[in-house]
mmCIF file of C-alpha atoms in Angstrom:
data_model
loop_
_atom_site.group_PDB
_atom_site.id
_atom_site.type_symbol
_atom_site.label_atom_id
_atom_site.label_comp_id
_atom_site.label_asym_id
_atom_site.label_seq_id
_atom_site.Cartn_x
_atom_site.Cartn_y
_atom_site.Cartn_z
ATOM 1 C CA MET A 5 0.890 1.454 18.746
ATOM 2 C CA TYR A 6 2.209 -1.270 16.551
ATOM 3 C CA LYS A 7 3.101 -3.694 19.221
ATOM 4 C CA ASN A 8 0.469 -6.575 18.580
ATOM 5 C CA LEU A 9 1.363 -6.430 14.668
ATOM 6 C CA VAL A 10 5.142 -6.668 15.307
ATOM 7 C CA ALA A 11 4.924 -9.417 17.581
ATOM 8 C CA ALA A 12 3.097 -11.459 14.867
ATOM 9 C CA LEU A 13 5.038 -10.379 12.026
ATOM 10 C CA ALA A 14 8.229 -12.374 12.927
ATOM 11 C CA ALA A 15 6.327 -15.387 12.586
ATOM 12 C CA ALA A 16 4.214 -14.403 9.566
ATOM 13 C CA CYS A 17 7.164 -13.369 7.560
ATOM 14 C CA CYS A 18 8.763 -16.713 7.975
ATOM 15 C CA PHE A 19 6.110 -18.509 6.178
ATOM 16 C CA LEU A 20 5.351 -16.001 3.468
ATOM 17 C CA SER A 21 5.937 -17.488 -0.068
ATOM 18 C CA PRO A 22 4.647 -16.375 -3.559
ATOM 19 C CA VAL A 23 1.600 -18.517 -3.021
ATOM 20 C CA PHE A 24 0.200 -17.416 0.312
ATOM 21 C CA SER A 25 1.205 -19.760 3.182
ATOM 22 C CA PRO A 26 -1.228 -22.253 4.542
ATOM 23 C CA ALA A 27 0.297 -21.709 7.799
ATOM 24 C CA LEU A 28 -2.622 -19.470 8.533
ATOM 25 C CA ALA A 29 -4.789 -22.494 9.331
ATOM 26 C CA GLN A 30 -6.600 -24.220 11.939
ATOM 27 C CA THR A 31 -9.151 -27.034 12.264
ATOM 28 C CA ALA A 32 -12.808 -25.792 11.840
ATOM 29 C CA LYS A 33 -15.968 -26.928 10.338
ATOM 30 C CA PRO A 34 -15.952 -26.386 6.357
ATOM 31 C CA ALA A 35 -18.852 -24.579 4.991
ATOM 32 C CA ALA A 36 -21.464 -26.768 2.941
ATOM 33 C CA SER A 37 -19.961 -27.276 -0.388
ATOM 34 C CA SER A 38 -23.280 -26.612 -2.035
ATOM 35 C CA ASP A 39 -23.562 -23.013 -0.604
ATOM 36 C CA PRO A 40 -21.290 -20.401 -1.996
ATOM 37 C CA LEU A 41 -19.290 -18.495 0.444
ATOM 38 C CA LYS A 42 -20.571 -14.825 0.742
ATOM 39 C CA VAL A 43 -17.646 -12.476 0.756
ATOM 40 C CA ALA A 44 -18.011 -8.736 1.088
ATOM 41 C CA PHE A 45 -15.517 -5.850 0.542
ATOM 42 C CA VAL A 46 -15.777 -2.273 1.927
ATOM 43 C CA TYR A 47 -14.231 0.495 -0.152
ATOM 44 C CA VAL A 48 -13.035 3.806 1.269
ATOM 45 C CA ALA A 49 -13.452 5.775 -1.971
ATOM 46 C CA PRO A 50 -15.430 5.552 -5.251
ATOM 47 C CA LEU A 51 -14.577 2.662 -7.496
ATOM 48 C CA THR A 52 -12.687 4.246 -10.513
ATOM 49 C CA ASP A 53 -10.368 2.742 -13.204
ATOM 50 C CA THR A 54 -7.131 3.112 -11.270
ATOM 51 C CA GLY A 55 -5.933 3.611 -7.703
ATOM 52 C CA TRP A 56 -6.440 1.947 -4.240
ATOM 53 C CA VAL A 57 -9.924 0.786 -4.432
ATOM 54 C CA HIS A 58 -9.372 -0.279 -8.021
ATOM 55 C CA GLN A 59 -6.613 -2.738 -7.024
ATOM 56 C CA HIS A 60 -8.719 -4.179 -4.299
ATOM 57 C CA ASP A 61 -11.592 -4.685 -6.563
ATOM 58 C CA GLN A 62 -9.234 -6.333 -9.019
ATOM 59 C CA GLY A 63 -8.163 -8.747 -6.123
ATOM 60 C CA ARG A 64 -12.059 -9.332 -5.586
ATOM 61 C CA ARG A 65 -12.433 -10.150 -9.231
ATOM 62 C CA ALA A 66 -9.372 -12.473 -9.230
ATOM 63 C CA MET A 67 -10.836 -14.354 -6.404
ATOM 64 C CA GLU A 68 -14.193 -14.817 -8.202
ATOM 65 C CA ILE A 69 -12.174 -16.203 -11.289
ATOM 66 C CA SER A 70 -10.058 -18.535 -9.253
ATOM 67 C CA LEU A 71 -12.897 -19.914 -7.030
ATOM 68 C CA GLY A 72 -15.852 -19.642 -9.364
ATOM 69 C CA SER A 73 -19.014 -20.848 -8.019
ATOM 70 C CA LYS A 74 -17.686 -21.401 -4.538
ATOM 71 C CA VAL A 75 -17.887 -17.638 -3.749
ATOM 72 C CA LYS A 76 -20.371 -14.848 -4.245
ATOM 73 C CA THR A 77 -18.973 -11.516 -3.634
ATOM 74 C CA THR A 78 -20.438 -7.971 -3.170
ATOM 75 C CA TYR A 79 -18.821 -4.601 -2.262
ATOM 76 C CA VAL A 80 -19.981 -1.254 -0.929
ATOM 77 C CA GLU A 81 -17.888 1.732 -2.154
ATOM 78 C CA ASN A 82 -17.065 5.112 -0.920
ATOM 79 C CA VAL A 83 -17.642 4.458 2.696
ATOM 80 C CA ALA A 84 -16.078 6.956 5.227
ATOM 81 C CA GLU A 85 -14.030 5.882 7.882
ATOM 82 C CA GLY A 86 -15.659 5.958 11.440
ATOM 83 C CA ALA A 87 -19.268 5.542 12.301
ATOM 84 C CA ASP A 88 -20.382 5.125 8.417
ATOM 85 C CA ALA A 89 -17.877 2.178 8.103
ATOM 86 C CA GLU A 90 -19.165 0.396 11.440
ATOM 87 C CA ARG A 91 -22.644 0.674 9.938
ATOM 88 C CA VAL A 92 -21.770 -0.780 6.645
ATOM 89 C CA ILE A 93 -19.694 -3.476 8.087
ATOM 90 C CA ARG A 94 -22.486 -4.478 10.504
ATOM 91 C CA ASP A 95 -24.992 -4.533 7.860
ATOM 92 C CA LEU A 96 -22.945 -6.837 5.642
ATOM 93 C CA ALA A 97 -22.366 -9.289 8.447
ATOM 94 C CA GLN A 98 -26.168 -9.256 9.083
ATOM 95 C CA GLN A 99 -26.656 -9.909 5.467
ATOM 96 C CA GLY A 100 -24.887 -13.503 5.747
ATOM 97 C CA ASN A 101 -21.465 -12.676 4.690
ATOM 98 C CA LYS A 102 -19.058 -15.005 6.192
ATOM 99 C CA LEU A 103 -15.852 -13.186 5.144
ATOM 100 C CA ILE A 104 -15.457 -9.493 4.954
ATOM 101 C CA PHE A 105 -12.430 -7.571 3.776
ATOM 102 C CA THR A 106 -12.013 -3.906 5.112
ATOM 103 C CA PRO A 107 -9.176 -2.379 3.127
ATOM 104 C CA SER A 108 -8.492 0.975 4.868
ATOM 105 C CA PHE A 109 -6.472 1.896 7.983
ATOM 106 C CA GLY A 110 -9.342 3.848 9.367
ATOM 107 C CA TYR A 111 -11.631 0.768 9.171
ATOM 108 C CA MET A 112 -9.603 -0.997 11.959
ATOM 109 C CA GLU A 113 -11.519 0.032 14.832
ATOM 110 C CA PRO A 114 -14.833 -0.463 13.459
ATOM 111 C CA THR A 115 -13.988 -3.865 12.149
ATOM 112 C CA LEU A 116 -13.000 -4.914 15.537
ATOM 113 C CA LYS A 117 -16.148 -3.580 17.076
ATOM 114 C CA VAL A 118 -18.420 -5.531 14.759
ATOM 115 C CA ALA A 119 -16.182 -8.700 14.812
ATOM 116 C CA LYS A 120 -17.178 -8.841 18.624
ATOM 117 C CA ASP A 121 -20.869 -9.177 17.787
ATOM 118 C CA PHE A 122 -20.441 -11.751 14.953
ATOM 119 C CA PRO A 123 -18.125 -14.442 16.193
ATOM 120 C CA ASP A 124 -18.952 -16.816 13.291
ATOM 121 C CA VAL A 125 -17.855 -14.132 10.639
ATOM 122 C CA LYS A 126 -14.297 -13.877 9.500
ATOM 123 C CA PHE A 127 -12.773 -10.270 9.110
ATOM 124 C CA GLU A 128 -9.719 -9.113 7.185
ATOM 125 C CA SER A 129 -8.522 -5.777 8.227
ATOM 126 C CA ILE A 130 -6.178 -4.756 5.427
ATOM 127 C CA THR A 131 -3.574 -2.143 6.721
ATOM 128 C CA GLY A 132 -4.700 -2.720 10.224
ATOM 129 C CA TYR A 133 -2.550 -3.868 12.961
ATOM 130 C CA LYS A 134 -4.932 -5.155 15.676
ATOM 131 C CA THR A 135 -6.166 -8.819 15.524
ATOM 132 C CA ALA A 136 -8.877 -10.852 17.273
ATOM 133 C CA PRO A 137 -9.867 -14.392 17.092
ATOM 134 C CA ASN A 138 -11.926 -13.604 14.127
ATOM 135 C CA VAL A 139 -10.111 -10.649 12.728
ATOM 136 C CA ALA A 140 -6.823 -11.140 10.796
ATOM 137 C CA THR A 141 -4.520 -8.255 9.444
ATOM 138 C CA ALA A 142 -2.594 -7.917 6.146
ATOM 139 C CA ASN A 143 -0.616 -5.277 4.629
ATOM 140 C CA ALA A 144 2.195 -5.035 1.895
ATOM 141 C CA ARG A 145 5.654 -3.404 2.036
ATOM 142 C CA TYR A 146 4.769 -0.781 -0.319
ATOM 143 C CA TYR A 147 8.169 1.127 0.544
ATOM 144 C CA GLU A 148 9.859 -1.664 -1.454
ATOM 145 C CA GLY A 149 8.221 -0.440 -4.602
ATOM 146 C CA ARG A 150 8.597 3.263 -3.653
ATOM 147 C CA TYR A 151 12.557 2.602 -3.400
ATOM 148 C CA LEU A 152 12.532 1.208 -6.857
ATOM 149 C CA ALA A 153 10.431 4.178 -8.186
ATOM 150 C CA GLY A 154 12.891 6.490 -6.454
ATOM 151 C CA ILE A 155 15.755 5.078 -8.569
ATOM 152 C CA ALA A 156 13.672 5.744 -11.705
ATOM 153 C CA ALA A 157 13.048 9.183 -10.632
ATOM 154 C CA GLY A 158 16.588 9.913 -9.765
ATOM 155 C CA ARG A 159 17.712 8.676 -13.186
ATOM 156 C CA MET A 160 15.084 10.780 -15.031
ATOM 157 C CA THR A 161 15.015 14.080 -12.989
ATOM 158 C CA LYS A 162 16.648 17.174 -14.575
ATOM 159 C CA THR A 163 15.965 19.505 -11.755
ATOM 160 C CA HIS A 164 16.843 17.111 -9.000
ATOM 161 C CA VAL A 165 13.699 17.953 -7.363
ATOM 162 C CA ALA A 166 10.877 15.577 -6.772
ATOM 163 C CA GLY A 167 7.413 16.150 -5.431
ATOM 164 C CA TYR A 168 5.236 13.966 -3.038
ATOM 165 C CA VAL A 169 1.637 14.458 -2.465
ATOM 166 C CA ALA A 170 0.445 12.482 0.673
ATOM 167 C CA GLY A 171 -2.681 11.751 2.680
ATOM 168 C CA PHE A 172 -1.712 11.547 6.229
ATOM 169 C CA PRO A 173 1.641 11.186 8.069
ATOM 170 C CA ILE A 174 1.095 7.645 9.365
ATOM 171 C CA PRO A 175 4.195 5.328 9.462
ATOM 172 C CA GLU A 176 3.088 3.548 6.106
ATOM 173 C CA VAL A 177 3.089 6.810 4.354
ATOM 174 C CA LEU A 178 6.437 7.906 5.755
ATOM 175 C CA GLN A 179 7.924 4.698 4.902
ATOM 176 C CA GLY A 180 7.158 5.293 1.217
ATOM 177 C CA ILE A 181 8.391 8.878 1.338
ATOM 178 C CA ASN A 182 11.808 7.759 3.077
ATOM 179 C CA ALA A 183 12.129 4.756 0.807
ATOM 180 C CA PHE A 184 11.498 6.773 -2.394
ATOM 181 C CA THR A 185 13.950 9.484 -1.317
ATOM 182 C CA LEU A 186 16.693 6.780 -0.439
ATOM 183 C CA GLY A 187 16.169 5.350 -3.811
ATOM 184 C CA MET A 188 16.385 8.550 -5.662
ATOM 185 C CA ARG A 189 19.539 9.694 -3.791
ATOM 186 C CA SER A 190 21.177 6.305 -4.341
ATOM 187 C CA VAL A 191 21.650 7.607 -8.006
ATOM 188 C CA ASP A 192 21.374 11.170 -7.580
ATOM 189 C CA ARG A 193 22.982 12.674 -4.406
ATOM 190 C CA GLN A 194 21.429 16.075 -5.308
ATOM 191 C CA ALA A 195 17.997 15.000 -5.150
ATOM 192 C CA ARG A 196 15.378 16.665 -2.810
ATOM 193 C CA VAL A 197 11.975 15.706 -2.233
ATOM 194 C CA LYS A 198 9.258 18.216 -1.332
ATOM 195 C CA VAL A 199 6.233 16.883 0.565
ATOM 196 C CA VAL A 200 2.596 18.286 0.565
ATOM 197 C CA TRP A 201 0.127 16.692 3.155
ATOM 198 C CA LEU A 202 -3.509 16.788 2.386
ATOM 199 C CA ASP A 203 -5.173 15.237 5.454
ATOM 200 C CA VAL A 204 -7.447 13.160 3.165
ATOM 201 C CA TRP A 205 -6.909 9.962 1.161
ATOM 202 C CA PHE A 206 -9.291 10.736 -1.787
ATOM 203 C CA ASP A 207 -9.996 14.339 -2.919
ATOM 204 C CA PRO A 208 -9.085 14.690 -6.733
ATOM 205 C CA SER A 209 -9.448 18.525 -6.564
ATOM 206 C CA LYS A 210 -6.888 18.776 -3.641
ATOM 207 C CA GLU A 211 -4.644 16.305 -5.110
ATOM 208 C CA ARG A 212 -4.412 18.180 -8.326
ATOM 209 C CA ASP A 213 -3.905 21.522 -6.636
ATOM 210 C CA ALA A 214 -1.110 20.093 -4.529
ATOM 211 C CA ALA A 215 0.561 18.744 -7.687
ATOM 212 C CA MET A 216 0.276 21.988 -9.588
ATOM 213 C CA THR A 217 1.810 23.854 -6.504
ATOM 214 C CA LEU A 218 4.793 21.400 -6.451
ATOM 215 C CA PHE A 219 5.326 21.740 -10.325
ATOM 216 C CA ASN A 220 5.561 25.451 -9.699
ATOM 217 C CA GLN A 221 8.513 24.805 -7.375
ATOM 218 C CA ASP A 222 10.877 23.100 -9.807
ATOM 219 C CA VAL A 223 9.481 19.633 -9.427
ATOM 220 C CA ASP A 224 9.702 17.681 -12.652
ATOM 221 C CA VAL A 225 9.041 14.216 -11.302
ATOM 222 C CA ILE A 226 6.060 13.518 -8.721
ATOM 223 C CA ALA A 227 4.894 10.600 -6.576
ATOM 224 C CA PHE A 228 1.799 10.341 -4.390
ATOM 225 C CA HIS A 229 0.090 8.444 -1.762
ATOM 226 C CA THR A 230 -3.556 9.242 -2.358
ATOM 227 C CA GLY A 231 -6.567 7.313 -3.832
ATOM 228 C CA SER A 232 -7.159 8.996 -7.146
ATOM 229 C CA SER A 233 -5.217 9.495 -10.508
ATOM 230 C CA ALA A 234 -5.462 13.387 -10.151
ATOM 231 C CA VAL A 235 -1.835 13.840 -9.766
ATOM 232 C CA MET A 236 -0.890 11.860 -12.811
ATOM 233 C CA ALA A 237 -3.460 13.747 -14.807
ATOM 234 C CA ALA A 238 -1.848 17.021 -13.531
ATOM 235 C CA ALA A 239 1.651 15.763 -14.602
ATOM 236 C CA GLN A 240 0.188 14.869 -18.062
ATOM 237 C CA GLU A 241 -1.216 18.341 -18.373
ATOM 238 C CA ARG A 242 1.952 20.001 -17.296
ATOM 239 C CA GLY A 243 4.486 17.813 -19.258
ATOM 240 C CA LYS A 244 6.008 16.358 -16.220
ATOM 241 C CA LEU A 245 6.658 12.820 -14.933
ATOM 242 C CA ALA A 246 4.712 10.973 -12.381
ATOM 243 C CA ILE A 247 4.900 7.550 -10.446
ATOM 244 C CA GLY A 248 1.583 5.674 -10.956
ATOM 245 C CA TYR A 249 0.653 4.341 -7.505
ATOM 246 C CA HIS A 250 -1.508 1.433 -6.494
ATOM 247 C CA SER A 251 -2.091 0.573 -10.288
ATOM 248 C CA ASP A 252 -0.845 1.422 -13.757
ATOM 249 C CA MET A 253 -2.176 4.727 -14.773
ATOM 250 C CA ARG A 254 -0.754 4.925 -18.400
ATOM 251 C CA LYS A 255 -4.424 5.498 -19.531
ATOM 252 C CA VAL A 256 -4.659 8.714 -17.690
ATOM 253 C CA GLY A 257 -1.027 9.881 -18.204
ATOM 254 C CA PRO A 258 0.349 8.223 -21.319
ATOM 255 C CA ASP A 259 3.247 10.465 -21.674
ATOM 256 C CA ALA A 260 3.514 11.361 -17.913
ATOM 257 C CA GLN A 261 3.923 7.891 -16.324
ATOM 258 C CA LEU A 262 7.505 7.143 -15.364
ATOM 259 C CA VAL A 263 6.695 3.652 -13.822
ATOM 260 C CA ALA A 264 3.884 2.286 -11.673
ATOM 261 C CA VAL A 265 4.002 0.691 -8.197
ATOM 262 C CA THR A 266 1.254 -1.762 -8.408
ATOM 263 C CA HIS A 267 -0.277 -3.668 -5.490
ATOM 264 C CA GLU A 268 -1.498 -7.226 -6.060
ATOM 265 C CA TRP A 269 -4.377 -8.581 -3.803
ATOM 266 C CA GLY A 270 -5.675 -11.360 -5.835
ATOM 267 C CA GLY A 271 -3.462 -14.103 -4.429
ATOM 268 C CA TYR A 272 -4.160 -13.160 -0.796
ATOM 269 C CA TYR A 273 -7.794 -12.647 -1.171
ATOM 270 C CA THR A 274 -8.182 -15.988 -2.956
ATOM 271 C CA GLN A 275 -6.184 -17.784 -0.246
ATOM 272 C CA ARG A 276 -8.132 -16.395 2.622
ATOM 273 C CA ALA A 277 -11.525 -17.175 0.981
ATOM 274 C CA ARG A 278 -10.263 -20.653 0.241
ATOM 275 C CA ALA A 279 -9.252 -21.110 3.813
ATOM 276 C CA VAL A 280 -12.737 -20.187 4.944
ATOM 277 C CA ILE A 281 -14.363 -22.572 2.701
ATOM 278 C CA ASP A 282 -12.109 -25.531 3.624
ATOM 279 C CA GLY A 283 -12.264 -24.557 7.516
ATOM 280 C CA SER A 284 -8.484 -23.745 7.693
ATOM 281 C CA TRP A 285 -8.950 -19.950 8.326
ATOM 282 C CA LYS A 286 -7.297 -18.565 11.333
ATOM 283 C CA SER A 287 -6.370 -15.108 12.506
ATOM 284 C CA GLY A 288 -2.917 -13.877 11.777
ATOM 285 C CA ASP A 289 -0.664 -11.136 10.484
ATOM 286 C CA VAL A 290 0.836 -11.047 6.950
ATOM 287 C CA TRP A 291 3.216 -8.213 5.672
ATOM 288 C CA GLY A 292 4.264 -9.147 2.122
ATOM 289 C CA GLY A 293 6.367 -7.356 -0.524
ATOM 290 C CA VAL A 294 8.063 -7.802 -3.705
ATOM 291 C CA GLU A 295 9.179 -11.443 -2.850
ATOM 292 C CA GLU A 296 5.570 -12.505 -2.205
ATOM 293 C CA GLY A 297 4.205 -10.756 -5.221
ATOM 294 C CA MET A 298 2.075 -8.318 -3.423
ATOM 295 C CA VAL A 299 4.184 -5.358 -4.685
ATOM 296 C CA HIS A 300 5.456 -5.065 -8.317
ATOM 297 C CA VAL A 301 7.228 -2.271 -10.251
ATOM 298 C CA GLY A 302 6.855 -2.100 -14.072
ATOM 299 C CA ASP A 303 4.747 -0.506 -16.657
ATOM 300 C CA PHE A 304 7.311 1.929 -17.683
ATOM 301 C CA GLY A 305 6.277 5.091 -19.729
ATOM 302 C CA SER A 306 7.406 5.731 -23.287
ATOM 303 C CA LYS A 307 10.026 8.141 -22.212
ATOM 304 C CA VAL A 308 12.018 5.751 -19.967
ATOM 305 C CA PRO A 309 15.241 4.494 -21.663
ATOM 306 C CA LYS A 310 15.728 0.931 -21.571
ATOM 307 C CA ALA A 311 18.892 1.226 -19.530
ATOM 308 C CA VAL A 312 16.766 2.675 -16.755
ATOM 309 C CA GLN A 313 14.094 0.161 -17.104
ATOM 310 C CA ASP A 314 16.714 -2.637 -17.016
ATOM 311 C CA GLU A 315 18.317 -1.028 -13.840
ATOM 312 C CA VAL A 316 15.118 -0.847 -11.970
ATOM 313 C CA LEU A 317 13.927 -4.411 -12.875
ATOM 314 C CA ALA A 318 17.478 -5.733 -11.746
ATOM 315 C CA ARG A 319 17.173 -3.915 -8.394
ATOM 316 C CA GLN A 320 13.706 -5.486 -8.111
ATOM 317 C CA ARG A 321 15.166 -8.831 -8.289
ATOM 318 C CA ASP A 322 17.728 -7.847 -5.812
ATOM 319 C CA ILE A 323 14.880 -6.960 -3.348
ATOM 320 C CA ALA A 324 13.104 -10.220 -4.031
ATOM 321 C CA SER A 325 16.374 -12.044 -3.304
ATOM 322 C CA GLY A 326 17.138 -10.206 -0.228
ATOM 323 C CA LYS A 327 20.228 -8.675 -1.750
ATOM 324 C CA LEU A 328 18.895 -5.166 -1.552
ATOM 325 C CA VAL A 329 17.212 -3.946 1.572
ATOM 326 C CA PRO A 330 15.825 -0.332 1.400
ATOM 327 C CA PHE A 331 16.389 0.530 4.897
ATOM 328 C CA ARG A 332 19.770 -0.891 5.192
ATOM 329 C CA ALA A 333 22.632 1.669 5.732
ATOM 330 C CA VAL A 334 25.969 1.556 3.654
ATOM 331 C CA ALA A 335 26.746 4.729 5.483
ATOM 332 C CA ASP A 336 24.994 6.553 8.352
ATOM 333 C CA VAL A 337 21.502 7.752 7.367
ATOM 334 C CA ARG A 338 20.287 10.693 8.993
ATOM 335 C CA ASP A 339 16.733 12.229 9.289
ATOM 336 C CA ASN A 340 15.955 15.757 8.023
ATOM 337 C CA GLU A 341 16.807 17.158 11.419
ATOM 338 C CA GLY A 342 20.348 15.715 11.383
ATOM 339 C CA ASN A 343 19.807 12.613 13.602
ATOM 340 C CA VAL A 344 21.348 9.249 12.760
ATOM 341 C CA VAL A 345 18.284 6.982 12.170
ATOM 342 C CA ILE A 346 20.076 3.955 10.473
ATOM 343 C CA ALA A 347 23.577 3.495 11.608
ATOM 344 C CA LYS A 348 26.398 2.414 9.056
ATOM 345 C CA GLY A 349 26.089 -1.329 8.491
ATOM 346 C CA THR A 350 22.841 -1.759 10.107
ATOM 347 C CA SER A 351 19.306 -2.321 8.996
ATOM 348 C CA LEU A 352 16.001 -1.240 10.393
ATOM 349 C CA SER A 353 13.991 -4.169 12.001
ATOM 350 C CA ASP A 354 10.301 -4.655 11.198
ATOM 351 C CA ALA A 355 9.348 -2.926 14.521
ATOM 352 C CA GLN A 356 11.377 0.121 13.736
ATOM 353 C CA ILE A 357 9.884 0.435 10.237
ATOM 354 C CA LEU A 358 6.258 -0.090 11.434
ATOM 355 C CA GLN A 359 6.794 2.729 13.990
ATOM 356 C CA MET A 360 8.674 5.086 11.730
ATOM 357 C CA LYS A 361 7.958 8.773 12.651
ATOM 358 C CA TRP A 362 10.649 10.488 10.695
ATOM 359 C CA LEU A 363 11.531 11.903 7.482
ATOM 360 C CA VAL A 364 15.081 11.187 5.976
ATOM 361 C CA GLU A 365 17.756 13.667 4.743
ATOM 362 C CA GLY A 366 16.706 15.169 1.515
ATOM 363 C CA VAL A 367 13.177 15.510 2.329
ATOM 364 C CA GLN A 368 11.773 19.015 2.805
ATOM 365 C CA GLY A 369 8.791 18.834 5.097
ATOM 366 C CA ARG A 370 7.668 17.573 8.550
ATOM 367 C CA ALA A 371 6.678 13.981 9.654
ATOM 368 C CA THR A 372 3.851 15.862 11.498
ATOM 369 C CA HIS A 373 1.664 18.720 11.114
#
């Protein structure tokens, strides 16, 4: 499933840097300098003050600040994956947008379909894995942030039980659950993680209900891979701790937020727009993480001791330097069915991470429905 992405990642990872690499370049005719580049974004959920969509919109705004009058941006929010997405993407291309970002896994196929009909338009499939001559893909190593959040959770839990509210059991989500659990168990060997699947990315009511159910099962710290801040709000209401995801959520959970795993898209979006403007854009795959500045952990809550903060930040520096690799095994790592999934002294390859279909020991739940 991920064959195309994996093949390109090896090359892409070689040229990633804190300032996104100009290696994604080819000779092409630059746009007229007097005309701003029209750039469009398609959002899978409503634009709110926090969350997945919020972070991508922050990236759009950062691009505007960096490039000024050279770009003119627009966005369409709350677009369902599937037929609705194809209609919206096609409409944006027809409106003269020359660069279109589609940040949701379910937008991948609609993006590819529209791209065939608009070869002069550049498309960026964020979290997708299929490329085309005018379609690039990009994603972040969210699991690196999840591992660090797990360390914080392991230090702060009193019940040794964490919860995890998740949308769909795709590899990206499984990576996060496993990394979080490994991070937590690296400092608390008794730790367990209970997972609830929602089959939806954005449904505040379902997200809240799942969190409340977990809080009734000895969970005192909770993480989530969904699009709203409902889980954080539930933690605030119940006096529990939660991991902010996508963005800092202390505004929603001033007492609840333990730490936030934040995604930073401004650098990538700015670089890709600049590449279209100067004619250097080309298709490719990027998978960046802590080292490249695409994933950042911080924004600790008021209840987190400085010693815990310092430990998490130190481990973040270790990930950035390559000293710490979340899916490297000091001892055999087993899945929650008893099978060895990472042998002692070895690390998972990018290909193995991208095709992850298992849940690690310590997780109560299934990798499929």
